[in-house]
Amino acid sequence: MSDQPRRPRKPAKPYRRPQKDPVRILAFDALRAVDERDAYANLVLPPLLRKARESGDFDARDAALATELVYGTLRRQGTYDAIIAACVDRPLREVDPPVLDVLSLGAHQLLGTRIPTHAAVSASVELARVVLGDGRAKFVNAVLRKVAQDDLDGWLERVAPPYDEDPEDHLAVVHSHPRWVVSALWDSLGGGRAGIEDLLRADNERPEVTLVARPGRATTGELLGEEAAVPGRWSPYAVRLTEGGEPGAVAAVAEGRAGVQDEGSQLVALALANAPVEGRDRMWLDGCAGPGGKAALLGALAAERGAVLLASEKQPHRAGLVAKALSGNPGPYQVVAADGTRPAWRPGSFDRVLVDVPCTGLGALRRRPEARWRRRPEDLDGFAPLQRGLLRTALESVRVGGVVGYATCSPHLAETRAVVADLLKQFPDTGLVDARPLLPGVPDLGEGPDVQLWPHLHGTDAMYLALIRRTG
Ligand SMILES: C[S@@+](CC[C@H](N)C(=O)[O-])C[C@H]1O[C@@H](n2cnc3c(N)ncnc32)[C@H](O)[C@@H]1O
């Protein structure tokens, strides 16, 4: 036995319970739901926030912070993944998804918010202790301390390839979009670096809430009485709530006389409603109506002209939403649950037809922060036959002299011009109508005759519209 005096043992740190921060825990739960269950953040968050507020320890500021943490983390996931990958010594796919969610939340607080570094790291470590356990919290602590060594610009210089070497990869990392999406958006937008960068930046902004005053049922004057409400930029029926707020609390929205609707969608419905048709103008069709935003505007416009709207939607539960959106419409309408590629109506019955077809939604990335990561290029092949089938039926459903509007909330050329070009070939007795004059006052609509709206140029979703007349 050694007779050396024993070194006094360091007193063990007393165990401290992790601090439960309801905002971070809620944000983590929402990210897990998006990750594990393929949930949509905009559907997962509201019930979580409601429950937290009902429990009493959550106020409006907490709700705003939790929302920002979830949306910001999801939008910037591509950038944060690249940065976190540089701070761990194994491939990211080997990091447990819940650990990665805590790291991404922490990276967002460090690099994408004004939360002080010390608070961001300690809040993330406490979160990790609660949801992952003390062992993995140490790993989180070590990684986030590395992330905290630089700011976002510094990290981007390190992890993004130089623009001159690989422009698309550079933009993908810097603006947090998958490379194939950058490529597709750029193909459609055209032009140089400045335009695509403005677009990608706009995709990372939270869109304003825009309302539509359904004609004959509400006025913009009524909606402009709301807090921080200003007129829309382009649609005479639009009002923007510049500070967000709760649209459901607006009386006209609660009563269905107004709705929440991006101005791009309003412009599409208005352009179709105002396109010149020869002769009769009494029968209108919305062939892909669910959940009913455009149908409700078309229904109100049809009522003003003494026309009837048939709103058709394949999914019965979505047809129910269309019926709800149209209820109280001042003129006649009918809602049917039907497959738009096998119509129950006679060919040539309609004077105006809208097909706002299912698509990848690459034009609405501002609204669905996770969508860009979930979509795959193969999805385009899945939508292609349906988009063509729906446009084919629409062209068969319209009478000679009538007009079809083909709309997507995607600017991907495979979903826009390629579909229209194919169908124009199959229907030689059709021609494109110049849609640009039907969006009066809206600049930067391109060379026509179709129109493509853009978040960075118009403040709208990237809606596409082609107007096609049956001539034969
Ligand atoms: C982009 S959404 C339409 C949005 C709608 N116009 C609005 O403004 O609220 C496309 C809709 O088409 C529906 N759909 C899909 N396949 C269909 C089909 N074969 N026939 C009719 N509708 C279909 C989807 O269920 C979805 O509700």
XYZ file of C-alpha atoms and ligand atoms in Angstrom:
499
model
C 0.000 0.000 0.000
C 1.307 3.406 -0.756
C 1.708 5.676 2.159
C 1.320 8.719 -0.094
C -1.346 11.005 1.256
C -4.535 10.710 -0.780
C -5.384 13.671 -2.957
C -8.568 15.207 -1.661
C -11.423 14.273 -4.014
C -13.091 17.078 -5.907
C -16.485 17.376 -4.357
C -19.041 16.020 -6.846
C -21.207 18.735 -8.370
C -24.619 18.497 -6.858
C -27.120 17.212 -9.408
C -29.185 20.015 -10.841
C -32.483 19.227 -12.477
C -32.667 20.427 -16.093
C -34.659 23.588 -16.561
C -37.790 23.050 -18.581
C -38.310 25.832 -21.093
C -41.814 25.406 -22.555
C -40.986 27.446 -25.692
C -37.998 25.293 -26.703
C -39.736 22.062 -25.764
C -42.734 22.995 -27.911
C -40.458 23.945 -30.831
C -38.628 20.624 -30.478
C -41.928 18.677 -30.393
C -43.064 20.435 -33.564
C -39.773 19.643 -35.349
C -40.028 16.002 -34.300
C -43.577 15.781 -35.669
C -42.450 17.276 -38.983
C -39.490 14.929 -39.116
C -41.039 11.709 -37.843
C -44.604 11.902 -39.033
C -44.120 13.952 -42.182
C -46.423 16.515 -40.578
C -46.785 20.044 -41.922
C -45.471 22.752 -39.599
C -48.417 25.033 -40.349
C -50.806 22.281 -39.225
C -48.799 20.956 -36.278
C -48.032 24.278 -34.617
C -51.476 25.817 -34.016
C -52.818 22.977 -31.799
C -49.520 22.805 -29.872
C -49.634 26.570 -29.306
C -53.297 26.444 -28.293
C -52.630 23.713 -25.758
C -49.637 25.585 -24.336
C -51.651 28.780 -23.989
C -54.495 26.934 -22.310
C -52.035 25.500 -19.776
C -51.417 29.078 -18.660
C -47.591 29.319 -18.785
C -47.374 30.568 -22.365
C -48.115 34.097 -23.556
C -48.289 35.708 -27.007
C -44.556 36.474 -26.989
C -43.743 32.848 -26.218
C -45.992 31.776 -29.084
C -44.257 34.193 -31.458
C -40.815 32.933 -30.410
C -41.806 29.258 -30.713
C -43.236 29.914 -34.192
C -40.104 31.747 -35.291
C -37.864 28.973 -33.947
C -39.781 26.252 -35.806
C -40.222 28.081 -39.108
C -36.724 29.549 -39.107
C -35.070 26.229 -38.261
C -36.974 24.384 -40.979
C -36.356 27.014 -43.650
C -32.666 27.247 -42.904
C -32.171 23.518 -42.426
C -29.900 23.146 -45.474
C -27.554 25.886 -44.296
C -27.533 24.672 -40.693
C -26.888 21.082 -41.768
C -23.811 22.212 -43.696
C -22.532 24.150 -40.660
C -23.287 21.410 -38.126
C -21.621 18.868 -40.426
C -18.440 20.936 -40.158
C -18.644 20.763 -36.351
C -19.167 17.037 -35.811
C -16.686 14.285 -36.544
C -19.078 11.860 -38.236
C -21.477 12.065 -41.147
C -24.725 13.845 -40.241
C -26.788 10.808 -41.203
C -25.173 9.010 -38.257
C -26.391 11.641 -35.792
C -29.716 10.663 -34.224
C -32.541 12.749 -35.721
C -33.738 14.097 -32.320
C -30.173 15.192 -31.525
C -29.941 16.853 -34.919
C -33.199 18.693 -34.250
C -31.827 20.090 -30.980
C -28.607 21.086 -32.765
C -30.510 22.776 -35.603
C -32.710 24.654 -33.146
C -29.551 25.771 -31.347
C -27.824 26.744 -34.604
C -30.839 28.838 -35.572
C -30.798 30.654 -32.250
C -27.059 31.294 -32.602
C -26.938 32.277 -36.268
C -30.450 33.360 -37.241
C -31.805 35.280 -34.234
C -30.678 37.992 -31.857
C -30.668 35.650 -28.879
C -27.284 36.192 -27.117
C -24.759 33.395 -27.665
C -24.602 32.349 -24.026
C -28.404 32.157 -23.731
C -28.721 30.225 -27.025
C -26.171 27.599 -25.973
C -27.427 27.179 -22.422
C -31.097 27.009 -23.502
C -30.182 24.317 -26.050
C -28.194 22.311 -23.525
C -31.060 22.470 -21.031
C -33.434 21.373 -23.788
C -31.100 18.483 -24.618
C -30.990 17.444 -20.944
C -34.803 17.362 -20.855
C -35.478 15.611 -24.155
C -32.271 13.616 -24.788
C -30.658 13.060 -21.401
C -27.460 14.366 -19.775
C -25.036 12.295 -21.874
C -26.180 13.608 -25.204
C -26.536 17.111 -23.765
C -22.727 17.159 -23.448
C -22.401 16.405 -27.151
C -24.902 19.198 -27.932
C -22.907 21.564 -25.746
C -19.626 20.721 -27.500
C -21.057 21.087 -31.007
C -22.896 24.333 -30.329
C -19.802 25.872 -28.771
C -18.045 25.245 -32.095
C -21.000 26.694 -34.040
C -20.853 29.787 -31.806
C -17.261 30.492 -32.846
C -18.372 32.328 -35.992
C -21.352 34.275 -37.284
C -23.537 33.209 -40.219
C -21.534 35.080 -42.872
C -18.296 33.636 -41.551
C -19.693 30.116 -41.627
C -21.091 30.538 -45.133
C -17.667 31.569 -46.396
C -16.280 28.372 -44.953
C -18.941 25.834 -45.907
C -20.431 27.088 -49.208
C -18.439 26.415 -52.386
C -17.368 29.645 -54.120
C -20.015 31.015 -56.492
C -17.598 31.014 -59.430
C -16.831 27.333 -58.988
C -20.384 26.072 -58.585
C -23.078 28.770 -58.653
C -26.014 26.430 -57.939
C -24.357 24.673 -55.011
C -23.230 28.014 -53.615
C -26.766 29.407 -53.769
C -28.207 26.156 -52.388
C -26.066 26.346 -49.238
C -26.207 30.115 -48.748
C -29.986 30.370 -49.266
C -30.915 26.960 -47.911
C -32.707 25.389 -50.871
C -32.048 21.943 -52.379
C -29.804 22.277 -55.383
C -32.374 20.851 -57.820
C -34.894 23.450 -56.631
C -32.384 26.281 -57.177
C -31.784 24.927 -60.634
C -35.495 24.634 -61.500
C -36.347 28.097 -60.173
C -33.461 29.623 -62.082
C -34.488 27.904 -65.319
C -37.919 29.417 -65.011
C -36.841 32.866 -63.797
C -33.927 33.265 -66.221
C -31.486 36.160 -65.830
C -28.361 36.415 -63.735
C -27.284 36.058 -60.137
C -29.131 39.057 -58.670
C -32.615 37.873 -59.624
C -32.284 34.308 -58.408
C -30.689 35.492 -55.153
C -33.597 37.898 -54.571
C -36.038 35.070 -55.205
C -34.292 32.616 -52.870
C -34.087 35.313 -50.188
C -37.804 36.043 -50.589
C -38.556 32.317 -50.146
C -36.954 32.558 -46.709
C -39.137 35.476 -45.573
C -42.393 34.971 -43.755
C -45.192 36.083 -46.071
C -47.663 38.727 -44.947
C -51.204 37.623 -44.269
C -53.411 38.764 -47.168
C -57.181 38.846 -47.027
C -59.694 38.886 -49.856
C -62.941 40.805 -49.511
C -65.326 38.593 -51.485
C -67.205 40.926 -53.834
C -70.815 41.549 -52.888
C -70.169 40.134 -49.416
C -67.490 42.330 -47.849
C -65.567 45.453 -48.812
C -61.903 46.262 -48.524
C -63.016 49.346 -46.541
C -64.383 47.066 -43.856
C -61.156 45.038 -43.722
C -58.977 48.152 -43.700
C -60.437 48.926 -40.269
C -58.296 46.092 -38.856
C -55.034 46.848 -37.061
C -52.041 47.490 -39.381
C -54.177 46.703 -42.457
C -53.166 48.253 -45.790
C -54.599 47.824 -49.308
C -53.265 45.017 -51.468
C -50.675 45.808 -54.099
C -52.508 44.467 -57.136
C -55.909 42.965 -56.461
C -58.774 45.426 -55.843
C -60.160 42.934 -53.325
C -56.955 42.442 -51.297
C -56.035 43.808 -47.872
C -52.688 43.015 -46.250
C -52.297 42.582 -42.511
C -48.754 43.893 -42.204
C -48.290 42.704 -38.644
C -49.809 39.284 -39.145
C -52.387 38.961 -36.437
C -55.153 36.411 -36.248
C -57.251 36.498 -39.409
C -59.803 34.199 -37.753
C -60.585 37.024 -35.338
C -61.633 39.337 -38.228
C -65.456 39.335 -38.273
C -65.772 39.175 -42.073
C -63.370 36.199 -42.203
C -65.177 34.378 -39.387
C -68.448 34.907 -41.280
C -67.002 33.690 -44.604
C -67.568 37.027 -46.348
C -63.794 37.431 -46.594
C -60.994 34.882 -46.589
C -57.245 34.488 -46.307
C -55.878 34.411 -49.852
C -52.542 35.285 -51.384
C -52.784 38.049 -53.969
C -51.351 35.732 -56.626
C -54.366 33.442 -56.240
C -56.713 36.426 -56.387
C -55.059 37.623 -59.599
C -55.438 34.203 -61.220
C -59.176 34.076 -60.460
C -59.645 37.696 -61.580
C -57.754 37.209 -64.843
C -59.894 34.196 -65.751
C -63.090 36.039 -64.783
C -62.119 39.079 -66.885
C -60.778 37.276 -69.974
C -62.904 38.186 -72.980
C -65.277 35.421 -74.121
C -67.445 35.591 -77.176
C -71.207 35.407 -76.605
C -72.792 33.634 -73.635
C -71.137 33.952 -70.214
C -73.309 32.020 -67.828
C -71.621 28.734 -66.874
C -68.322 28.712 -64.970
C -66.384 25.658 -63.800
C -63.639 25.292 -61.197
C -62.345 21.782 -61.903
C -59.876 21.440 -58.968
C -61.611 23.535 -56.376
C -60.451 22.270 -52.971
C -60.136 23.839 -50.473
C -62.111 26.558 -52.217
C -60.150 29.822 -52.074
C -60.386 30.587 -55.786
C -63.859 29.047 -56.048
C -65.161 31.468 -53.398
C -63.790 34.464 -55.318
C -64.989 33.103 -58.669
C -68.417 32.353 -57.158
C -68.772 35.934 -55.925
C -67.655 37.346 -59.300
C -69.976 34.964 -61.168
C -72.873 36.126 -58.987
C -72.227 39.749 -59.987
C -72.562 38.730 -63.652
C -75.539 36.423 -63.265
C -73.384 33.342 -63.953
C -73.452 29.983 -62.156
C -70.336 28.301 -60.712
C -69.829 24.553 -60.603
C -67.004 23.753 -58.178
C -65.664 20.230 -58.596
C -63.104 18.530 -56.351
C -62.000 14.913 -56.243
C -61.458 14.464 -52.496
C -64.795 14.386 -50.693
C -63.463 16.030 -47.522
C -61.943 18.833 -49.578
C -65.209 19.188 -51.482
C -66.709 19.772 -48.030
C -64.248 22.634 -47.508
C -65.265 24.091 -50.878
C -68.931 23.937 -49.835
C -68.017 25.776 -46.638
C -66.031 28.434 -48.536
C -68.927 29.002 -50.944
C -71.718 28.952 -48.389
C -73.441 32.332 -48.369
C -72.336 33.014 -51.964
C -74.723 35.655 -53.314
C -75.409 33.762 -56.555
C -76.137 30.193 -57.633
C -73.440 27.542 -57.356
C -73.035 23.812 -56.983
C -70.255 21.787 -55.364
C -69.559 18.215 -56.491
C -67.010 15.621 -55.418
C -65.841 14.306 -58.781
C -62.723 13.238 -60.626
C -61.938 16.102 -62.979
C -60.358 13.726 -65.482
C -63.667 11.798 -65.854
C -66.194 14.571 -65.924
C -69.875 13.989 -65.299
C -70.789 17.045 -67.343
C -71.245 17.275 -71.104
C -68.311 18.473 -73.219
C -68.494 22.105 -74.269
C -70.837 23.074 -71.401
C -68.835 25.903 -69.876
C -67.914 29.457 -70.814
C -65.030 29.753 -68.340
C -63.059 26.927 -66.757
C -60.314 27.069 -64.139
C -57.985 24.150 -63.450
C -55.650 24.999 -60.594
C -53.906 21.655 -60.747
C -52.115 19.670 -58.037
C -48.390 20.434 -58.287
C -45.109 20.404 -56.365
C -45.949 23.743 -54.716
C -42.452 25.092 -55.398
C -44.047 28.535 -55.751
C -45.310 28.562 -52.175
C -42.108 27.719 -50.303
C -42.548 30.821 -48.119
C -45.620 29.247 -46.551
C -44.472 25.661 -46.116
C -41.029 25.749 -44.588
C -40.481 21.993 -44.778
C -41.816 21.500 -48.316
C -38.541 22.182 -50.106
C -36.827 19.326 -48.231
C -39.636 16.881 -48.776
C -40.123 17.329 -52.490
C -38.094 15.198 -54.890
C -37.493 15.707 -58.613
C -39.351 12.401 -59.190
C -42.532 14.071 -57.866
C -42.734 15.886 -61.186
C -43.248 12.581 -62.993
C -46.062 11.747 -60.588
C -47.928 14.979 -61.279
C -47.321 15.136 -65.041
C -50.110 12.772 -66.246
C -52.666 14.248 -63.829
C -51.850 17.819 -64.847
C -52.228 16.904 -68.518
C -55.406 14.907 -67.843
C -57.020 17.795 -65.971
C -56.100 20.338 -68.633
C -57.368 17.982 -71.349
C -60.752 17.683 -69.623
C -60.867 21.432 -69.079
C -60.318 22.032 -72.805
C -63.047 19.517 -73.615
C -65.401 21.102 -71.080
C -65.221 24.639 -72.466
C -67.360 25.671 -75.421
C -65.940 27.152 -78.591
C -65.173 30.822 -77.844
C -64.833 30.134 -74.108
C -61.651 30.323 -72.019
C -59.690 27.904 -69.842
C -57.282 29.074 -67.122
C -54.500 26.592 -66.353
C -52.879 27.527 -63.027
C -50.178 26.085 -60.770
C -48.548 27.301 -57.581
C -45.274 26.123 -59.016
C -43.052 27.922 -61.517
C -41.344 24.659 -62.557
C -41.336 24.627 -66.367
C -42.277 20.928 -66.406
C -45.515 21.833 -64.628
C -46.239 25.065 -66.475
C -45.226 25.675 -70.082
C -44.440 22.025 -70.885
C -47.980 20.933 -69.943
C -49.605 23.784 -71.858
C -47.422 23.204 -74.936
C -48.316 19.478 -74.987
C -52.045 20.120 -74.766
C -52.005 22.887 -77.366
C -50.504 20.340 -79.740
C -53.273 17.844 -78.956
C -55.999 20.485 -79.397
C -55.235 22.310 -82.647
C -58.449 24.351 -82.277
C -57.070 26.299 -79.304
C -54.894 29.369 -78.858
C -53.231 31.185 -75.993
C -54.776 34.448 -74.824
C -52.391 37.160 -73.627
C -52.973 37.090 -69.871
C -50.859 40.156 -69.107
C -53.470 42.867 -69.797
C -55.802 40.956 -67.474
C -53.482 41.725 -64.567
C -53.622 45.520 -64.922
C -50.860 47.486 -63.247
C -48.801 44.383 -62.417
C -45.225 44.873 -63.703
C -42.592 42.310 -64.721
C -44.948 39.751 -66.217
C -42.468 38.628 -68.853
C -42.938 38.156 -72.556
C -46.340 36.510 -72.300
C -48.776 35.310 -73.375
C -48.776 33.321 -70.096
C -47.829 34.957 -66.792
C -45.542 33.921 -63.985
C -45.735 35.784 -60.671
C -42.787 35.830 -58.243
C -42.411 36.408 -54.500
C -39.469 38.807 -54.931
C -41.061 40.833 -57.754
C -44.737 40.823 -56.804
C -44.822 39.839 -53.129
C -47.092 36.913 -54.106
C -46.643 33.176 -54.327
C -45.049 32.110 -57.621
C -48.382 31.396 -59.346
C -48.440 30.535 -63.028
C -51.384 31.176 -65.335
C -51.988 30.359 -68.988
C -55.292 31.342 -70.590
C -56.386 29.189 -73.515
C -59.328 29.828 -75.846
C -61.211 27.160 -77.810
C -61.380 28.531 -81.292
C -62.422 25.667 -83.515
C -53.851 23.265 -56.058
S -55.230 22.555 -55.325
C -56.517 23.672 -55.780
C -56.565 24.905 -54.903
C -57.876 25.655 -55.061
N -58.073 26.069 -56.446
C -57.953 26.868 -54.174
O -57.664 27.977 -54.631
O -58.313 26.719 -52.991
C -55.575 21.186 -56.344
C -56.805 20.406 -55.934
O -57.068 19.431 -56.954
C -57.591 18.284 -56.320
N -57.491 17.142 -57.255
C -56.516 16.225 -57.372
N -56.803 15.341 -58.343
C -58.003 15.707 -58.854
C -58.824 15.178 -59.868
N -58.475 14.096 -60.562
N -59.986 15.804 -60.112
C -60.357 16.900 -59.420
N -59.610 17.442 -58.440
C -58.441 16.856 -58.159
C -56.780 18.152 -55.067
O -57.460 17.351 -54.125
C -56.656 19.627 -54.639
O -57.691 19.956 -53.765
